[in-house]
C-alpha positions as a Python dict, from the first residue, in 0.01 Angstrom:
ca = {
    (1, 'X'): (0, 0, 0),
    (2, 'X'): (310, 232, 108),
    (3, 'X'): (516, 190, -222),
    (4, 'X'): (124, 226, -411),
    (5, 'X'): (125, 569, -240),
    (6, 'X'): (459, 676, -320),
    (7, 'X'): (381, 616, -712),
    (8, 'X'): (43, 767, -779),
    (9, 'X'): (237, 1142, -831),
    (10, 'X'): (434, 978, -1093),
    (11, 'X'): (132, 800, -1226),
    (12, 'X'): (-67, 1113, -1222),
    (13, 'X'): (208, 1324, -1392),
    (14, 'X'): (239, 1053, -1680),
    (15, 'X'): (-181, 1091, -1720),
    (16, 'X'): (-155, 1462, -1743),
    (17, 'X'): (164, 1481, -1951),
    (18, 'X'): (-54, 1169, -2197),
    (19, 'X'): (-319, 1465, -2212),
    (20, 'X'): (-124, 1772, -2312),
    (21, 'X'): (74, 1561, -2606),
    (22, 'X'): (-326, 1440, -2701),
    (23, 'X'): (-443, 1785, -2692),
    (24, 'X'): (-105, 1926, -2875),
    (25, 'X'): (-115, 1649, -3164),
    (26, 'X'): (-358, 1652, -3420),
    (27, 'X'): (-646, 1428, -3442),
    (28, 'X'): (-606, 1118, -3663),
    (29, 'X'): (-953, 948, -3643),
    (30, 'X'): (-1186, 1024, -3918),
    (31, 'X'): (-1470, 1250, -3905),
    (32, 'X'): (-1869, 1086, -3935),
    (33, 'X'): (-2095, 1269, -4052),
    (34, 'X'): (-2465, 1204, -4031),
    (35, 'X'): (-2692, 1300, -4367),
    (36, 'X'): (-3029, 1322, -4245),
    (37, 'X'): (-3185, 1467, -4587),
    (38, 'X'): (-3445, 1747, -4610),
    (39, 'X'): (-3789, 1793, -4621),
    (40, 'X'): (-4049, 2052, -4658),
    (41, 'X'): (-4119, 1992, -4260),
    (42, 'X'): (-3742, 1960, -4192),
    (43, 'X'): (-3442, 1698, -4165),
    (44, 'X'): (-3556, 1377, -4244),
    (45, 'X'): (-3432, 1018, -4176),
    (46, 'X'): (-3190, 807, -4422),
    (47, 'X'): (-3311, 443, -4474),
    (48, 'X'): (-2997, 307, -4259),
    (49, 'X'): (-3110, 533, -3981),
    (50, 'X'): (-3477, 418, -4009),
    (51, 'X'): (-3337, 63, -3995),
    (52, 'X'): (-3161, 159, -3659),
    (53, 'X'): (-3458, 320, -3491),
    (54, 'X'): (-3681, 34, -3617),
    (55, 'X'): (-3433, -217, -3452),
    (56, 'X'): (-3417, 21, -3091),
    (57, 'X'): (-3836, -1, -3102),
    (58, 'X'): (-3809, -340, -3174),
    (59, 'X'): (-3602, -396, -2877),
    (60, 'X'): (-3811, -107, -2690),
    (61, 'X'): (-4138, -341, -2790),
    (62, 'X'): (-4162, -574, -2483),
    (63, 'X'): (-4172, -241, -2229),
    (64, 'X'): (-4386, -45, -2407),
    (65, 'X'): (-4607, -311, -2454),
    (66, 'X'): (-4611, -363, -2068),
    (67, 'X'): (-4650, -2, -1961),
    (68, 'X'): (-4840, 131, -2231),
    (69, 'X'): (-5102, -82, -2330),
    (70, 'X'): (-5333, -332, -2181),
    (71, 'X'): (-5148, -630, -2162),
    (72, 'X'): (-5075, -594, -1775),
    (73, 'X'): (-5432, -624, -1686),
    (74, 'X'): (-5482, -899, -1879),
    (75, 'X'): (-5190, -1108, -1771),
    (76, 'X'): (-5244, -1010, -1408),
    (77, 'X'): (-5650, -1050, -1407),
    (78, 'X'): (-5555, -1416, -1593),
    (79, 'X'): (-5310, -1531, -1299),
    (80, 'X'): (-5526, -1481, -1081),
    (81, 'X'): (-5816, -1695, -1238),
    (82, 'X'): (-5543, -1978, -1252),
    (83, 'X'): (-5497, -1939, -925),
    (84, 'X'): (-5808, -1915, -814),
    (85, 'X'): (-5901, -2223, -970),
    (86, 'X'): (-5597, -2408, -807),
    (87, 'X'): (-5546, -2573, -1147),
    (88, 'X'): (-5151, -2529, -1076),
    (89, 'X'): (-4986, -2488, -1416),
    (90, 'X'): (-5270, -2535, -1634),
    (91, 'X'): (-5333, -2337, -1843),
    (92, 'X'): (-4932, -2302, -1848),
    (93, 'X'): (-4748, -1979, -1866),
    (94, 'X'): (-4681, -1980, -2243),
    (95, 'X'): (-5078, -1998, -2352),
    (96, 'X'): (-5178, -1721, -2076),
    (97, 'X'): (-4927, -1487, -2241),
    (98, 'X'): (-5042, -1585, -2537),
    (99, 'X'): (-5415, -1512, -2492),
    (100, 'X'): (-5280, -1142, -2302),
    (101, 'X'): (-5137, -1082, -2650),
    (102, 'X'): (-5384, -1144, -2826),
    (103, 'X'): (-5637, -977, -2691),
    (104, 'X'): (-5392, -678, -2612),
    (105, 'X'): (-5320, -645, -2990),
    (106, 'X'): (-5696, -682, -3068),
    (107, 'X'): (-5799, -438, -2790),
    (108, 'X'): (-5506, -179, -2919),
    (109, 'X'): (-5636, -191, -3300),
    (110, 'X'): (-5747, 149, -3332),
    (111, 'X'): (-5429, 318, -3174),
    (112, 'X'): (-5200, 93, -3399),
    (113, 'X'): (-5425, 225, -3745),
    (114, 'X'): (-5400, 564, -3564),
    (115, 'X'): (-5019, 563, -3538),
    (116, 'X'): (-5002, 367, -3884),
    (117, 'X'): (-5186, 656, -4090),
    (118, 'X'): (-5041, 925, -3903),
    (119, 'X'): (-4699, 838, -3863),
    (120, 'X'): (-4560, 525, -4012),
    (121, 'X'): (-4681, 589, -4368),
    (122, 'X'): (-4589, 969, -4379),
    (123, 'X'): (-4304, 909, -4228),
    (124, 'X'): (-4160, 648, -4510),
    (125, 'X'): (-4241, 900, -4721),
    (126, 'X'): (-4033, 1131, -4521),
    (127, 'X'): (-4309, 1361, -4499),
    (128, 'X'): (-4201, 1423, -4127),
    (129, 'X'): (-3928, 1528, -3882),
    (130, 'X'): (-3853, 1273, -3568),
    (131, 'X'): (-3959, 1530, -3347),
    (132, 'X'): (-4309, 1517, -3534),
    (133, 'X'): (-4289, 1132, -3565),
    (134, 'X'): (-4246, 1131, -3192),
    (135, 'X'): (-4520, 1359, -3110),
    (136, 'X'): (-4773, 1216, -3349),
    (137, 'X'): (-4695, 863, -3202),
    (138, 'X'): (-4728, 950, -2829),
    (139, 'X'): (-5085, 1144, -2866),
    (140, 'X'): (-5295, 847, -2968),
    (141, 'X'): (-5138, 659, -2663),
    (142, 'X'): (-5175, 897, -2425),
    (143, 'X'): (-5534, 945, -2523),
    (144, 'X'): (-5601, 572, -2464),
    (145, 'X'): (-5391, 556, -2134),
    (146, 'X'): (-5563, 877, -1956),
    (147, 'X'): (-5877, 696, -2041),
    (148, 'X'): (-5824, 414, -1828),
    (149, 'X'): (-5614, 651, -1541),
    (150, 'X'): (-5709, 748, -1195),
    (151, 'X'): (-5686, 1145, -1139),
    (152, 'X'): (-5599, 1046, -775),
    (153, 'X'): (-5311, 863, -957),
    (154, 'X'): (-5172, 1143, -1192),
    (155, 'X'): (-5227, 1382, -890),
    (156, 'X'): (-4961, 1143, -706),
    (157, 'X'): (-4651, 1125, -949),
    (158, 'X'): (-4769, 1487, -1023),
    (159, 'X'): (-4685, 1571, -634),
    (160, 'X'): (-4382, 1340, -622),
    (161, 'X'): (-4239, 1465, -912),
    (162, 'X'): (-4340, 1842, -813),
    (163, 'X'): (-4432, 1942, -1150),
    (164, 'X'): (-4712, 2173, -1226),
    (165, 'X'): (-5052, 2107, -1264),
    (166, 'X'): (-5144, 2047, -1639),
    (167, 'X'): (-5382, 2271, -1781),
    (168, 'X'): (-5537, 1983, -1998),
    (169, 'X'): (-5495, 1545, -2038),
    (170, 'X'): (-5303, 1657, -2343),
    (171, 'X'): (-5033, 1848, -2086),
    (172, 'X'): (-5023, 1555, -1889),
    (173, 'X'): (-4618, 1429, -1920),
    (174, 'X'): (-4567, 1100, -1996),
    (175, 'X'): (-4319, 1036, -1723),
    (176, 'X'): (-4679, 1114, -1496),
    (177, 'X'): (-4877, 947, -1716),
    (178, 'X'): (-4703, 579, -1746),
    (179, 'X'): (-4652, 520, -1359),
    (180, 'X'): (-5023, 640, -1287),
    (181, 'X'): (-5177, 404, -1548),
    (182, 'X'): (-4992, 88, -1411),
    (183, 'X'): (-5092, 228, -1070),
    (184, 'X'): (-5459, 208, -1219),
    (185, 'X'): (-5471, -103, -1405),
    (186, 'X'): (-5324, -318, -1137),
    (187, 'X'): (-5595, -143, -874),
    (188, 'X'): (-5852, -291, -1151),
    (189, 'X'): (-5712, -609, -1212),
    (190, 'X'): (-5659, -669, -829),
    (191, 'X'): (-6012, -550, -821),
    (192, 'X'): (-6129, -822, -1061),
    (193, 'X'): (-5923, -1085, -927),
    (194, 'X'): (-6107, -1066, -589),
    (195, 'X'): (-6421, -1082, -752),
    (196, 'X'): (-6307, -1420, -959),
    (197, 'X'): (-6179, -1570, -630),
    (198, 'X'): (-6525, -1551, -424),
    (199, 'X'): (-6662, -1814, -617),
    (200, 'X'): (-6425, -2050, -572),
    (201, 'X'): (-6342, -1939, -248),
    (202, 'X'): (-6707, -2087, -153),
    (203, 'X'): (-6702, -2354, -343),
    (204, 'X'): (-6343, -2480, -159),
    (205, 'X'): (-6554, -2392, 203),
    (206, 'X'): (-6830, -2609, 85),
    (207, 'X'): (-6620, -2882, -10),
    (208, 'X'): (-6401, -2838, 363),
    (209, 'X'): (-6718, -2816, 530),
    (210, 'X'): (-6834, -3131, 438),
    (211, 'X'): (-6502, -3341, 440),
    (212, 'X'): (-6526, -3245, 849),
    (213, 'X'): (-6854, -3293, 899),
    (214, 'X'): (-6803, -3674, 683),
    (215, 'X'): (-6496, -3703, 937),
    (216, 'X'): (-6209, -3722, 622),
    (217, 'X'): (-5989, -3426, 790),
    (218, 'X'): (-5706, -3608, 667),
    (219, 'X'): (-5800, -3555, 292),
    (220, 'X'): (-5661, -3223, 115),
    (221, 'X'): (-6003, -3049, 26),
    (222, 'X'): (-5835, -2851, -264),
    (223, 'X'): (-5822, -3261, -452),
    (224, 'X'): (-6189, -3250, -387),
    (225, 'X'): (-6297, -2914, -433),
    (226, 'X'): (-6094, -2888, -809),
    (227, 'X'): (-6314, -3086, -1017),
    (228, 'X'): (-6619, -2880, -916),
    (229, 'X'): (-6438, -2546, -942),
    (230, 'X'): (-6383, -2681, -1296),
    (231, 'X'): (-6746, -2752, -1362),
    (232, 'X'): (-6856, -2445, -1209),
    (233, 'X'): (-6600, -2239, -1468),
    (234, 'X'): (-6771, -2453, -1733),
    (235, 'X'): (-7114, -2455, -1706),
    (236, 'X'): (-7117, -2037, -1651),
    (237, 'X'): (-6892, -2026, -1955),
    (238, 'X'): (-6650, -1854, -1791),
    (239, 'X'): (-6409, -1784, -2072),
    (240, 'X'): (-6704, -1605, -2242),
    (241, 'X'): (-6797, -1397, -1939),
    (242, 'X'): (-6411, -1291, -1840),
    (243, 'X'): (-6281, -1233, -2156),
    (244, 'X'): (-6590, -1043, -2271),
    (245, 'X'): (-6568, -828, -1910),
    (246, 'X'): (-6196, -792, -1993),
    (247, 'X'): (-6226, -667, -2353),
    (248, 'X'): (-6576, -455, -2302),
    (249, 'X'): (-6318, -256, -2028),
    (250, 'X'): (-6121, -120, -2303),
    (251, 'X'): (-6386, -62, -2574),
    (252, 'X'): (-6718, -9, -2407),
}
């Protein structure tokens, strides 16, 4: 540690003599520069650049789907009807996530066209600027997410983040506006999952009721109690009345 001590001067003259011969000598690496075209509106976007942004959405697609649309909902208001059921893995992981897509891309239809004729097309025709491609994209989704948001959720992240109070939804930021609408959808799909789980919940303290009263304490009333948690589920149509509930959320 001593002899470390004694040579960090010397290392620390070396570093700043390094500098002033890199700041005396003249630069060897080659200059870039970045062609982004013209258009009436302003600069517009090469086809290698629109290759790179399409990639970074791409790779941007799994959290925006999460945080901006209403996939979380879905997925969350679907665990808990597996649960709820006590069918374990069935149905697994993969065809839950599945279905959530689904019914997330179906659900988000409207907004995709929106963004589609308003940005995508015009902008392969480089009839915008990013900054217009960007605005033009995030309006349609901020529509549909302050639709679905809490004010007493916006007011929050508006407090935490001590920023003013918007004069109208379109002022609303969307570092606000994301947080508050996953606030808001998990408060309704925690909603919904409590009202999926009464049902079986009864239907598990028939079954334990009777198991005592027969005596068989020593049998798991959850083996008993599945099959007619599963019958129940079918003969309601339960698929039809969740899904329906889930979809007439977004679109009723």
């Amino acid at each position: 540690m001593r002899r470390l001590l004694r040579l960090l001067p010397v290392l620390v003259l070396l570093a700043a003599g390094f500098a002033l011969q890199a700041q005396q000598a003249p630069s060897g690496l080659p200059t870039v520069t970045i062609d982004f075209g013209k258009t009436p509106q302003g600069p517009a976007l090469s086809s290698t650049l629109q290759a790179m942004l399409l990639l970074t959405a791409l790779t941007l697609a799994p959290t925006i789907l999460v945080t901006t649309t209403c996939f979380t909902r879905i997925v969350v208001v679907l665990g808990f009807l597996r649960q709820g059921m006590g069918t374990q893995q069935t149905p697994s992981n993969q065809v839950l996530i599945s279905l959530s897509l689904v019914l997330t891309f179906f659900i988000m239809a409207p907004v995709g066209r929106e963004i589609n004729q308003t940005v995508l097309i015009p902008l392969s025709r480089s009839e915008l600027s990013v900054d217009q491609a960007m605005d033009r994209t995030a309006a349609p989704l901020k529509v549909f997410m302050l639709k679905h948001t809490r004010k007493k959720d916006i007011s929050l992240f508006l407090s935490i983040a001590k920023a003013p109070a918007p004069q109208t939804k379109a002022d609303v930021p969307l570092e606000v506006l994301v947080p508050a609408f996953l606030i808001s959808e998990l408060k309704t799909a925690f909603e919904i999952g409590f009202m999926i789980f009464l049902p079986f919940l009864i239907v598990d303290m028939v079954v334990a009721s009777i198991l005592l009263a027969m005596g068989m304490m020593m049998l798991p009333p959850v083996v008993i109690s599945l099959p007619f948690k599963i019958l129940l589920f079918v003969m309601v149509d339960g698929w039809f009345l969740i899904i329906g509930s889930l979809v007439r959320g977004y679109t009723g």
